[in-house]
Amino acid sequence: MKRKSWLLPLVLLGLLTLFFLWGLTGYPHSAQLPSGASLEAPSPAHWLGTDNLGVDIYAQLSAGYFRSMGIGLAAAAFTFLVGGVLGVLAGFVGGWVDLAISFLIQVLLSIPQLPVMIVIGAFLGQSTWNIIWIIALFSWAPIAKQLRAKTISVRRRDYVQLARLYGGGPWYLIRTHIGHELWPLLTINSLAVVGRAILQESSLAFLGLSDPLARSWGMMIARAVDFPGIYRTQFWKWWILAPVGALLLSTLLLRLLVAGLEQRERRRHPCSWK
């Protein structure tokens, strides 16, 4: 079990995805339109109850899951490309290129992310694509920093220096001798961005900086918290706990999956993680 610590979170994440996929495809209620009375308790008709407008909460959770996951995957793809290219470029080329990229990395790492995200989000406006770009902007720097350090380490190894002396060009050296050392580090750290992006998107949505027409877990929590006297009623048990639980469970499973994959790659390629 220890050797496959990534398998259980992967299976549970797949089951969670299927659970919410049913909410979009087979469940009879809409995530946008009222389908019951206001604030109905969970029942066979409404699995997780309804909100104050009578909109089914399970349907909203399902829509919010795929929205959050889509934003996380988009941010991870941006991180994979930009962080990978700039990190390898800084470590391999060196000189003023390394100085410029390292300076940009340090600037982004020193900025308090959430306050700046709030300011940028308020300036750009409420849009899903704006949320993606804001999250992606702050996601690539940590990975680029790791890849830069790893590229410098691999570039200085004897077999890489010999390959260069025998005429190996930059693309050949990166593809043949450096890339296989960086690939696990890049892919697993990019996957870790998905979980962080889900939390960041929910935080921005909670503050009202997301698309008001989209279903988001952060927006669901914000609307429930704003309901007068929510904690002096029974409504919070399904209106607040459901999106909070979904948020915690999905990010926890992603984190456990990343940790398990890291352990597997450390066993398979120990040199890549030194």
Short mmCIF file of N, CA, C and O in Angstrom, two decimals, residues 24-155:
data_model
loop_
_atom_site.label_atom_id
_atom_site.label_comp_id
_atom_site.label_asym_id
_atom_site.label_seq_id
_atom_site.Cartn_x
_atom_site.Cartn_y
_atom_site.Cartn_z
N LEU A 24 -24.50 16.85 -13.39
CA LEU A 24 -24.62 17.64 -14.61
C LEU A 24 -25.39 16.93 -15.71
O LEU A 24 -26.03 17.58 -16.55
N THR A 25 -25.31 15.60 -15.74
CA THR A 25 -25.86 14.87 -16.88
C THR A 25 -27.13 14.09 -16.56
O THR A 25 -28.05 14.05 -17.38
N GLY A 26 -27.19 13.45 -15.39
CA GLY A 26 -28.34 12.59 -15.10
C GLY A 26 -29.29 13.12 -14.07
O GLY A 26 -30.44 12.65 -13.97
N TYR A 27 -28.85 14.10 -13.30
CA TYR A 27 -29.69 14.65 -12.23
C TYR A 27 -30.78 15.53 -12.84
O TYR A 27 -30.50 16.33 -13.75
N PRO A 28 -32.01 15.43 -12.36
CA PRO A 28 -33.11 16.12 -13.04
C PRO A 28 -33.20 17.62 -12.78
O PRO A 28 -33.99 18.30 -13.43
N HIS A 29 -32.41 18.15 -11.85
CA HIS A 29 -32.58 19.56 -11.47
C HIS A 29 -31.46 20.42 -12.04
O HIS A 29 -30.33 19.95 -12.23
N SER A 30 -31.77 21.68 -12.28
CA SER A 30 -30.83 22.63 -12.87
C SER A 30 -30.00 23.32 -11.80
O SER A 30 -30.46 23.50 -10.66
N ALA A 31 -28.79 23.72 -12.18
CA ALA A 31 -27.94 24.49 -11.28
C ALA A 31 -28.23 25.97 -11.37
O ALA A 31 -27.69 26.76 -10.57
N GLN A 32 -29.07 26.38 -12.31
CA GLN A 32 -29.36 27.80 -12.53
C GLN A 32 -30.78 28.20 -12.14
O GLN A 32 -30.99 29.33 -11.70
N LEU A 33 -31.73 27.29 -12.30
CA LEU A 33 -33.14 27.63 -12.12
C LEU A 33 -33.71 26.97 -10.88
O LEU A 33 -33.31 25.86 -10.51
N PRO A 34 -34.66 27.63 -10.20
CA PRO A 34 -35.31 27.02 -9.03
C PRO A 34 -36.04 25.74 -9.44
O PRO A 34 -36.67 25.66 -10.49
N SER A 35 -35.93 24.74 -8.57
CA SER A 35 -36.59 23.46 -8.83
C SER A 35 -37.34 22.95 -7.60
O SER A 35 -37.80 21.82 -7.58
N GLY A 36 -37.45 23.75 -6.58
CA GLY A 36 -38.14 23.36 -5.36
C GLY A 36 -38.47 24.56 -4.52
O GLY A 36 -38.27 25.72 -4.93
N ALA A 37 -38.96 24.30 -3.33
CA ALA A 37 -39.28 25.38 -2.41
C ALA A 37 -37.99 25.96 -1.82
O ALA A 37 -36.91 25.37 -1.92
N SER A 38 -38.10 27.13 -1.22
CA SER A 38 -36.95 27.79 -0.63
C SER A 38 -36.44 27.01 0.58
O SER A 38 -37.22 26.63 1.46
N LEU A 39 -35.15 26.75 0.61
CA LEU A 39 -34.46 26.15 1.75
C LEU A 39 -35.06 24.81 2.16
O LEU A 39 -35.33 24.55 3.34
N GLU A 40 -35.27 23.96 1.19
CA GLU A 40 -35.70 22.59 1.49
C GLU A 40 -34.54 21.79 2.07
O GLU A 40 -33.40 21.92 1.65
N ALA A 41 -34.85 20.97 3.06
CA ALA A 41 -33.83 20.09 3.63
C ALA A 41 -33.50 18.97 2.65
O ALA A 41 -34.29 18.69 1.74
N PRO A 42 -32.34 18.32 2.81
CA PRO A 42 -32.02 17.18 1.93
C PRO A 42 -33.09 16.11 1.96
O PRO A 42 -33.64 15.77 3.02
N SER A 43 -33.38 15.58 0.79
CA SER A 43 -34.44 14.59 0.63
C SER A 43 -34.17 13.80 -0.64
O SER A 43 -33.28 14.16 -1.42
N PRO A 44 -34.92 12.72 -0.90
CA PRO A 44 -34.73 11.99 -2.16
C PRO A 44 -34.97 12.86 -3.39
O PRO A 44 -34.38 12.62 -4.44
N ALA A 45 -35.82 13.88 -3.26
CA ALA A 45 -36.08 14.78 -4.39
C ALA A 45 -34.91 15.74 -4.62
O ALA A 45 -34.57 16.05 -5.76
N HIS A 46 -34.34 16.23 -3.53
CA HIS A 46 -33.19 17.15 -3.59
C HIS A 46 -32.14 16.61 -2.64
O HIS A 46 -32.24 16.79 -1.43
N TRP A 47 -31.13 15.96 -3.21
CA TRP A 47 -30.18 15.18 -2.41
C TRP A 47 -29.51 16.01 -1.32
O TRP A 47 -29.30 15.51 -0.22
N LEU A 48 -29.15 17.25 -1.63
CA LEU A 48 -28.48 18.11 -0.66
C LEU A 48 -29.30 19.35 -0.33
O LEU A 48 -28.77 20.34 0.16
N GLY A 49 -30.60 19.29 -0.59
CA GLY A 49 -31.47 20.42 -0.28
C GLY A 49 -31.42 21.52 -1.32
O GLY A 49 -30.85 21.35 -2.41
N THR A 50 -32.03 22.65 -0.99
CA THR A 50 -32.07 23.81 -1.88
C THR A 50 -31.61 25.05 -1.13
O THR A 50 -31.57 25.07 0.11
N ASP A 51 -31.28 26.10 -1.88
CA ASP A 51 -30.91 27.36 -1.24
C ASP A 51 -32.13 28.25 -1.06
O ASP A 51 -33.27 27.80 -1.25
N ASN A 52 -31.91 29.51 -0.74
CA ASN A 52 -33.04 30.39 -0.45
C ASN A 52 -33.86 30.72 -1.69
O ASN A 52 -35.00 31.17 -1.57
N LEU A 53 -33.32 30.47 -2.87
CA LEU A 53 -34.06 30.70 -4.10
C LEU A 53 -34.71 29.42 -4.63
O LEU A 53 -35.36 29.45 -5.68
N GLY A 54 -34.51 28.32 -3.94
CA GLY A 54 -35.07 27.05 -4.38
C GLY A 54 -34.24 26.33 -5.41
O GLY A 54 -34.71 25.37 -6.04
N VAL A 55 -32.99 26.75 -5.61
CA VAL A 55 -32.10 26.10 -6.57
C VAL A 55 -31.41 24.92 -5.88
O VAL A 55 -30.92 25.06 -4.75
N ASP A 56 -31.37 23.79 -6.55
CA ASP A 56 -30.82 22.57 -5.97
C ASP A 56 -29.32 22.73 -5.69
O ASP A 56 -28.55 23.14 -6.56
N ILE A 57 -28.90 22.38 -4.48
CA ILE A 57 -27.52 22.58 -4.06
C ILE A 57 -26.59 21.54 -4.69
O ILE A 57 -25.46 21.86 -5.09
N TYR A 58 -27.04 20.30 -4.82
CA TYR A 58 -26.21 19.29 -5.45
C TYR A 58 -25.91 19.65 -6.91
O TYR A 58 -24.78 19.48 -7.38
N ALA A 59 -26.89 20.17 -7.61
CA ALA A 59 -26.67 20.60 -8.98
C ALA A 59 -25.66 21.75 -9.03
O ALA A 59 -24.80 21.80 -9.91
N GLN A 60 -25.76 22.68 -8.07
CA GLN A 60 -24.81 23.79 -8.02
C GLN A 60 -23.40 23.29 -7.70
O GLN A 60 -22.42 23.77 -8.29
N LEU A 61 -23.31 22.35 -6.77
CA LEU A 61 -22.00 21.79 -6.43
C LEU A 61 -21.36 21.12 -7.65
O LEU A 61 -20.15 21.23 -7.87
N SER A 62 -22.17 20.41 -8.41
CA SER A 62 -21.66 19.70 -9.59
C SER A 62 -21.12 20.69 -10.61
O SER A 62 -20.02 20.50 -11.17
N ALA A 63 -21.88 21.75 -10.87
CA ALA A 63 -21.41 22.77 -11.81
C ALA A 63 -20.16 23.45 -11.28
O ALA A 63 -19.22 23.73 -12.04
N GLY A 64 -20.13 23.72 -9.97
CA GLY A 64 -18.97 24.37 -9.37
C GLY A 64 -17.72 23.51 -9.42
O GLY A 64 -16.60 24.02 -9.57
N TYR A 65 -17.89 22.20 -9.30
CA TYR A 65 -16.73 21.29 -9.35
C TYR A 65 -16.03 21.38 -10.69
O TYR A 65 -14.80 21.54 -10.76
N PHE A 66 -16.79 21.28 -11.76
CA PHE A 66 -16.17 21.28 -13.08
C PHE A 66 -15.66 22.67 -13.46
O PHE A 66 -14.69 22.80 -14.20
N ARG A 67 -16.29 23.69 -12.94
CA ARG A 67 -15.78 25.04 -13.17
C ARG A 67 -14.43 25.21 -12.47
O ARG A 67 -13.45 25.65 -13.07
N SER A 68 -14.38 24.84 -11.18
CA SER A 68 -13.14 24.97 -10.42
C SER A 68 -12.04 24.10 -11.00
O SER A 68 -10.88 24.52 -11.12
N MET A 69 -12.38 22.86 -11.37
CA MET A 69 -11.39 21.96 -11.93
C MET A 69 -10.90 22.46 -13.29
O MET A 69 -9.70 22.36 -13.61
N GLY A 70 -11.80 23.02 -14.09
CA GLY A 70 -11.40 23.57 -15.38
C GLY A 70 -10.45 24.74 -15.22
O GLY A 70 -9.44 24.86 -15.94
N ILE A 71 -10.75 25.63 -14.26
CA ILE A 71 -9.86 26.76 -13.99
C ILE A 71 -8.51 26.26 -13.50
O ILE A 71 -7.45 26.76 -13.91
N GLY A 72 -8.53 25.26 -12.62
CA GLY A 72 -7.28 24.71 -12.11
C GLY A 72 -6.43 24.07 -13.21
O GLY A 72 -5.21 24.27 -13.26
N LEU A 73 -7.06 23.32 -14.10
CA LEU A 73 -6.31 22.68 -15.18
C LEU A 73 -5.77 23.71 -16.17
O LEU A 73 -4.67 23.55 -16.70
N ALA A 74 -6.55 24.76 -16.43
CA ALA A 74 -6.07 25.81 -17.33
C ALA A 74 -4.86 26.53 -16.72
O ALA A 74 -3.87 26.80 -17.41
N ALA A 75 -4.94 26.83 -15.43
CA ALA A 75 -3.80 27.46 -14.76
C ALA A 75 -2.59 26.54 -14.73
O ALA A 75 -1.45 26.98 -14.89
N ALA A 76 -2.84 25.22 -14.54
CA ALA A 76 -1.74 24.26 -14.53
C ALA A 76 -1.07 24.17 -15.90
O ALA A 76 0.15 24.03 -16.00
N ALA A 77 -1.88 24.22 -16.97
CA ALA A 77 -1.31 24.17 -18.32
C ALA A 77 -0.43 25.39 -18.58
O ALA A 77 0.67 25.28 -19.16
N PHE A 78 -0.90 26.56 -18.16
CA PHE A 78 -0.10 27.78 -18.30
C PHE A 78 1.19 27.66 -17.50
O PHE A 78 2.28 28.01 -17.98
N THR A 79 1.08 27.14 -16.28
CA THR A 79 2.26 26.96 -15.43
C THR A 79 3.24 25.99 -16.05
O THR A 79 4.46 26.20 -16.03
N PHE A 80 2.73 24.90 -16.61
CA PHE A 80 3.56 23.89 -17.25
C PHE A 80 4.38 24.50 -18.38
O PHE A 80 5.59 24.27 -18.49
N LEU A 81 3.72 25.29 -19.22
CA LEU A 81 4.40 25.87 -20.37
C LEU A 81 5.35 27.00 -19.98
O LEU A 81 6.54 26.96 -20.30
N VAL A 82 4.82 27.99 -19.27
CA VAL A 82 5.63 29.17 -18.96
C VAL A 82 6.70 28.85 -17.93
O VAL A 82 7.87 29.19 -18.10
N GLY A 83 6.30 28.19 -16.83
CA GLY A 83 7.28 27.85 -15.81
C GLY A 83 8.35 26.91 -16.33
O GLY A 83 9.53 27.05 -16.01
N GLY A 84 7.93 25.94 -17.17
CA GLY A 84 8.90 25.01 -17.72
C GLY A 84 9.89 25.68 -18.66
O GLY A 84 11.11 25.50 -18.54
N VAL A 85 9.37 26.48 -19.58
CA VAL A 85 10.25 27.12 -20.57
C VAL A 85 11.20 28.11 -19.90
O VAL A 85 12.42 28.10 -20.15
N LEU A 86 10.66 28.98 -19.06
CA LEU A 86 11.51 30.01 -18.44
C LEU A 86 12.49 29.40 -17.45
O LEU A 86 13.64 29.86 -17.36
N GLY A 87 12.07 28.37 -16.71
CA GLY A 87 12.99 27.74 -15.77
C GLY A 87 14.15 27.07 -16.47
O GLY A 87 15.31 27.23 -16.06
N VAL A 88 13.87 26.31 -17.52
CA VAL A 88 14.94 25.64 -18.28
C VAL A 88 15.81 26.67 -18.99
O VAL A 88 17.04 26.55 -19.03
N LEU A 89 15.18 27.69 -19.53
CA LEU A 89 15.94 28.73 -20.25
C LEU A 89 16.91 29.44 -19.31
O LEU A 89 18.08 29.65 -19.65
N ALA A 90 16.45 29.80 -18.13
CA ALA A 90 17.32 30.49 -17.17
C ALA A 90 18.47 29.59 -16.73
O ALA A 90 19.62 30.04 -16.64
N GLY A 91 18.18 28.32 -16.46
CA GLY A 91 19.22 27.44 -15.98
C GLY A 91 20.20 27.01 -17.05
O GLY A 91 21.38 26.78 -16.75
N PHE A 92 19.74 26.90 -18.29
CA PHE A 92 20.60 26.40 -19.36
C PHE A 92 21.43 27.50 -20.01
O PHE A 92 22.62 27.32 -20.26
N VAL A 93 20.80 28.64 -20.27
CA VAL A 93 21.50 29.72 -20.98
C VAL A 93 22.41 30.49 -20.02
O VAL A 93 23.56 30.81 -20.34
N GLY A 94 21.87 30.82 -18.83
CA GLY A 94 22.67 31.59 -17.87
C GLY A 94 22.82 33.04 -18.30
O GLY A 94 22.09 33.55 -19.15
N GLY A 95 23.81 33.71 -17.75
CA GLY A 95 24.10 35.10 -18.13
C GLY A 95 22.96 36.05 -17.80
O GLY A 95 22.26 35.91 -16.79
N TRP A 96 22.78 37.04 -18.68
CA TRP A 96 21.76 38.06 -18.43
C TRP A 96 20.35 37.47 -18.54
O TRP A 96 19.42 37.99 -17.90
N VAL A 97 20.20 36.42 -19.32
CA VAL A 97 18.89 35.76 -19.40
C VAL A 97 18.51 35.19 -18.04
O VAL A 97 17.38 35.36 -17.56
N ASP A 98 19.45 34.53 -17.41
CA ASP A 98 19.21 33.97 -16.08
C ASP A 98 18.92 35.08 -15.08
O ASP A 98 18.01 34.97 -14.23
N LEU A 99 19.67 36.16 -15.14
CA LEU A 99 19.47 37.27 -14.21
C LEU A 99 18.07 37.88 -14.37
O LEU A 99 17.39 38.16 -13.38
N ALA A 100 17.65 38.07 -15.62
CA ALA A 100 16.35 38.70 -15.87
C ALA A 100 15.21 37.79 -15.39
O ALA A 100 14.27 38.24 -14.72
N ILE A 101 15.29 36.51 -15.73
CA ILE A 101 14.22 35.59 -15.33
C ILE A 101 14.22 35.39 -13.82
O ILE A 101 13.15 35.36 -13.19
N SER A 102 15.39 35.28 -13.22
CA SER A 102 15.47 35.10 -11.77
C SER A 102 14.92 36.32 -11.04
O SER A 102 14.25 36.18 -10.00
N PHE A 103 15.19 37.50 -11.57
CA PHE A 103 14.65 38.72 -10.96
C PHE A 103 13.12 38.71 -11.02
O PHE A 103 12.45 39.02 -10.03
N LEU A 104 12.57 38.33 -12.17
CA LEU A 104 11.12 38.28 -12.31
C LEU A 104 10.52 37.23 -11.37
O LEU A 104 9.47 37.47 -10.75
N ILE A 105 11.19 36.09 -11.24
CA ILE A 105 10.72 35.05 -10.32
C ILE A 105 10.70 35.56 -8.89
O ILE A 105 9.73 35.38 -8.15
N GLN A 106 11.78 36.22 -8.47
CA GLN A 106 11.86 36.71 -7.10
C GLN A 106 10.82 37.78 -6.83
O GLN A 106 10.26 37.85 -5.73
N VAL A 107 10.54 38.61 -7.82
CA VAL A 107 9.51 39.64 -7.64
C VAL A 107 8.15 38.99 -7.40
O VAL A 107 7.41 39.37 -6.48
N LEU A 108 7.81 38.01 -8.21
CA LEU A 108 6.51 37.34 -8.07
C LEU A 108 6.42 36.56 -6.77
O LEU A 108 5.35 36.50 -6.15
N LEU A 109 7.52 35.96 -6.34
CA LEU A 109 7.50 35.21 -5.10
C LEU A 109 7.42 36.10 -3.87
O LEU A 109 6.95 35.65 -2.81
N SER A 110 7.86 37.33 -3.99
CA SER A 110 7.85 38.24 -2.84
C SER A 110 6.54 39.00 -2.69
O SER A 110 6.30 39.62 -1.65
N ILE A 111 5.70 38.95 -3.71
CA ILE A 111 4.42 39.67 -3.66
C ILE A 111 3.40 38.86 -2.86
O ILE A 111 3.25 37.66 -3.10
N PRO A 112 2.69 39.48 -1.91
CA PRO A 112 1.58 38.77 -1.25
C PRO A 112 0.46 38.50 -2.25
O PRO A 112 -0.17 39.42 -2.77
N GLN A 113 0.21 37.24 -2.52
CA GLN A 113 -0.60 36.87 -3.67
C GLN A 113 -2.06 37.30 -3.54
O GLN A 113 -2.59 37.96 -4.44
N LEU A 114 -2.73 36.92 -2.47
CA LEU A 114 -4.16 37.16 -2.39
C LEU A 114 -4.54 38.64 -2.46
O LEU A 114 -5.45 39.00 -3.22
N PRO A 115 -3.87 39.53 -1.70
CA PRO A 115 -4.23 40.95 -1.83
C PRO A 115 -4.05 41.49 -3.25
O PRO A 115 -4.90 42.25 -3.75
N VAL A 116 -2.96 41.08 -3.91
CA VAL A 116 -2.72 41.56 -5.27
C VAL A 116 -3.74 40.95 -6.23
O VAL A 116 -4.22 41.61 -7.16
N MET A 117 -4.09 39.67 -6.02
CA MET A 117 -5.12 39.05 -6.83
C MET A 117 -6.44 39.79 -6.70
O MET A 117 -7.17 39.97 -7.69
N ILE A 118 -6.77 40.22 -5.49
CA ILE A 118 -8.02 40.95 -5.27
C ILE A 118 -8.01 42.28 -6.03
O ILE A 118 -8.99 42.65 -6.69
N VAL A 119 -6.88 42.98 -5.95
CA VAL A 119 -6.78 44.28 -6.64
C VAL A 119 -6.87 44.09 -8.15
O VAL A 119 -7.62 44.81 -8.84
N ILE A 120 -6.12 43.12 -8.68
CA ILE A 120 -6.15 42.88 -10.13
C ILE A 120 -7.53 42.42 -10.56
O ILE A 120 -8.05 42.85 -11.60
N GLY A 121 -8.15 41.52 -9.77
CA GLY A 121 -9.48 41.05 -10.11
C GLY A 121 -10.51 42.16 -10.12
O GLY A 121 -11.39 42.22 -11.00
N ALA A 122 -10.41 43.07 -9.16
CA ALA A 122 -11.34 44.20 -9.13
C ALA A 122 -11.12 45.14 -10.31
O ALA A 122 -12.07 45.72 -10.85
N PHE A 123 -9.86 45.26 -10.74
CA PHE A 123 -9.55 46.15 -11.86
C PHE A 123 -9.99 45.56 -13.19
O PHE A 123 -10.56 46.24 -14.04
N LEU A 124 -9.74 44.25 -13.37
CA LEU A 124 -10.06 43.61 -14.65
C LEU A 124 -11.54 43.31 -14.81
O LEU A 124 -12.03 43.23 -15.93
N GLY A 125 -12.24 43.10 -13.72
CA GLY A 125 -13.66 42.81 -13.81
C GLY A 125 -13.97 41.34 -13.58
O GLY A 125 -13.08 40.50 -13.49
N GLN A 126 -15.25 41.05 -13.49
CA GLN A 126 -15.72 39.70 -13.17
C GLN A 126 -15.80 38.86 -14.44
O GLN A 126 -16.71 39.01 -15.23
N SER A 127 -14.84 37.96 -14.58
CA SER A 127 -14.79 37.11 -15.76
C SER A 127 -14.02 35.84 -15.41
O SER A 127 -13.03 35.89 -14.66
N THR A 128 -14.46 34.72 -15.97
CA THR A 128 -13.76 33.46 -15.72
C THR A 128 -12.35 33.50 -16.28
O THR A 128 -11.40 33.04 -15.63
N TRP A 129 -12.18 34.05 -17.47
CA TRP A 129 -10.84 34.11 -18.06
C TRP A 129 -9.94 35.02 -17.27
O TRP A 129 -8.73 34.76 -17.15
N ASN A 130 -10.47 36.10 -16.71
CA ASN A 130 -9.65 36.96 -15.86
C ASN A 130 -9.16 36.21 -14.62
O ASN A 130 -8.01 36.37 -14.20
N ILE A 131 -10.03 35.38 -14.05
CA ILE A 131 -9.64 34.58 -12.90
C ILE A 131 -8.51 33.62 -13.28
O ILE A 131 -7.53 33.45 -12.54
N ILE A 132 -8.63 33.00 -14.45
CA ILE A 132 -7.59 32.06 -14.90
C ILE A 132 -6.25 32.77 -15.05
O ILE A 132 -5.21 32.28 -14.59
N TRP A 133 -6.26 33.95 -15.70
CA TRP A 133 -5.00 34.66 -15.93
C TRP A 133 -4.39 35.14 -14.62
O TRP A 133 -3.16 35.12 -14.44
N ILE A 134 -5.23 35.58 -13.69
CA ILE A 134 -4.71 36.05 -12.41
C ILE A 134 -4.04 34.92 -11.65
O ILE A 134 -2.94 35.06 -11.11
N ILE A 135 -4.72 33.77 -11.59
CA ILE A 135 -4.15 32.62 -10.88
C ILE A 135 -2.89 32.13 -11.58
O ILE A 135 -1.87 31.83 -10.93
N ALA A 136 -2.92 32.05 -12.90
CA ALA A 136 -1.76 31.57 -13.64
C ALA A 136 -0.56 32.49 -13.47
O ALA A 136 0.59 32.03 -13.43
N LEU A 137 -0.82 33.78 -13.36
CA LEU A 137 0.27 34.75 -13.22
C LEU A 137 1.13 34.47 -12.00
O LEU A 137 2.36 34.65 -12.03
N PHE A 138 0.51 34.00 -10.92
CA PHE A 138 1.24 33.75 -9.68
C PHE A 138 1.60 32.28 -9.48
O PHE A 138 2.11 31.92 -8.43
N SER A 139 1.32 31.44 -10.46
CA SER A 139 1.54 30.00 -10.28
C SER A 139 2.83 29.49 -10.89
O SER A 139 3.35 28.45 -10.46
N TRP A 140 3.37 30.17 -11.90
CA TRP A 140 4.49 29.60 -12.63
C TRP A 140 5.83 29.86 -11.96
O TRP A 140 6.79 29.09 -12.15
N ALA A 141 5.94 30.91 -11.14
CA ALA A 141 7.24 31.30 -10.58
C ALA A 141 7.87 30.23 -9.69
O ALA A 141 9.07 29.95 -9.83
N PRO A 142 7.13 29.60 -8.75
CA PRO A 142 7.79 28.57 -7.91
C PRO A 142 8.33 27.40 -8.72
O PRO A 142 9.41 26.88 -8.42
N ILE A 143 7.58 26.99 -9.74
CA ILE A 143 8.05 25.87 -10.57
C ILE A 143 9.26 26.28 -11.40
O ILE A 143 10.22 25.52 -11.55
N ALA A 144 9.22 27.48 -11.95
CA ALA A 144 10.37 27.96 -12.72
C ALA A 144 11.64 28.03 -11.86
O ALA A 144 12.73 27.70 -12.33
N LYS A 145 11.47 28.42 -10.61
CA LYS A 145 12.63 28.48 -9.71
C LYS A 145 13.21 27.10 -9.48
O LYS A 145 14.44 26.92 -9.50
N GLN A 146 12.37 26.10 -9.27
CA GLN A 146 12.85 24.73 -9.06
C GLN A 146 13.53 24.19 -10.31
O GLN A 146 14.59 23.55 -10.24
N LEU A 147 12.91 24.42 -11.46
CA LEU A 147 13.48 23.91 -12.71
C LEU A 147 14.79 24.59 -13.04
O LEU A 147 15.71 23.96 -13.59
N ARG A 148 14.90 25.86 -12.74
CA ARG A 148 16.17 26.57 -12.97
C ARG A 148 17.29 25.92 -12.17
O ARG A 148 18.36 25.63 -12.72
N ALA A 149 17.04 25.69 -10.88
CA ALA A 149 18.07 25.09 -10.03
C ALA A 149 18.43 23.68 -10.50
O ALA A 149 19.61 23.30 -10.53
N LYS A 150 17.42 22.91 -10.88
CA LYS A 150 17.67 21.55 -11.33
C LYS A 150 18.41 21.53 -12.66
O LYS A 150 19.31 20.72 -12.88
N THR A 151 18.07 22.45 -13.56
CA THR A 151 18.74 22.52 -14.86
C THR A 151 20.22 22.86 -14.69
O THR A 151 21.08 22.28 -15.35
N ILE A 152 20.51 23.80 -13.80
CA ILE A 152 21.92 24.15 -13.54
C ILE A 152 22.68 22.95 -13.01
O ILE A 152 23.82 22.68 -13.41
N SER A 153 22.05 22.20 -12.09
CA SER A 153 22.70 21.02 -11.52
C SER A 153 22.99 19.97 -12.59
O SER A 153 24.10 19.42 -12.65
N VAL A 154 22.00 19.68 -13.44
CA VAL A 154 22.19 18.65 -14.47
C VAL A 154 23.17 19.13 -15.54
O VAL A 154 23.99 18.35 -16.04
N ARG A 155 23.10 20.41 -15.88
CA ARG A 155 23.98 20.94 -16.92
C ARG A 155 25.45 20.80 -16.56
O ARG A 155 26.31 20.66 -17.44
#
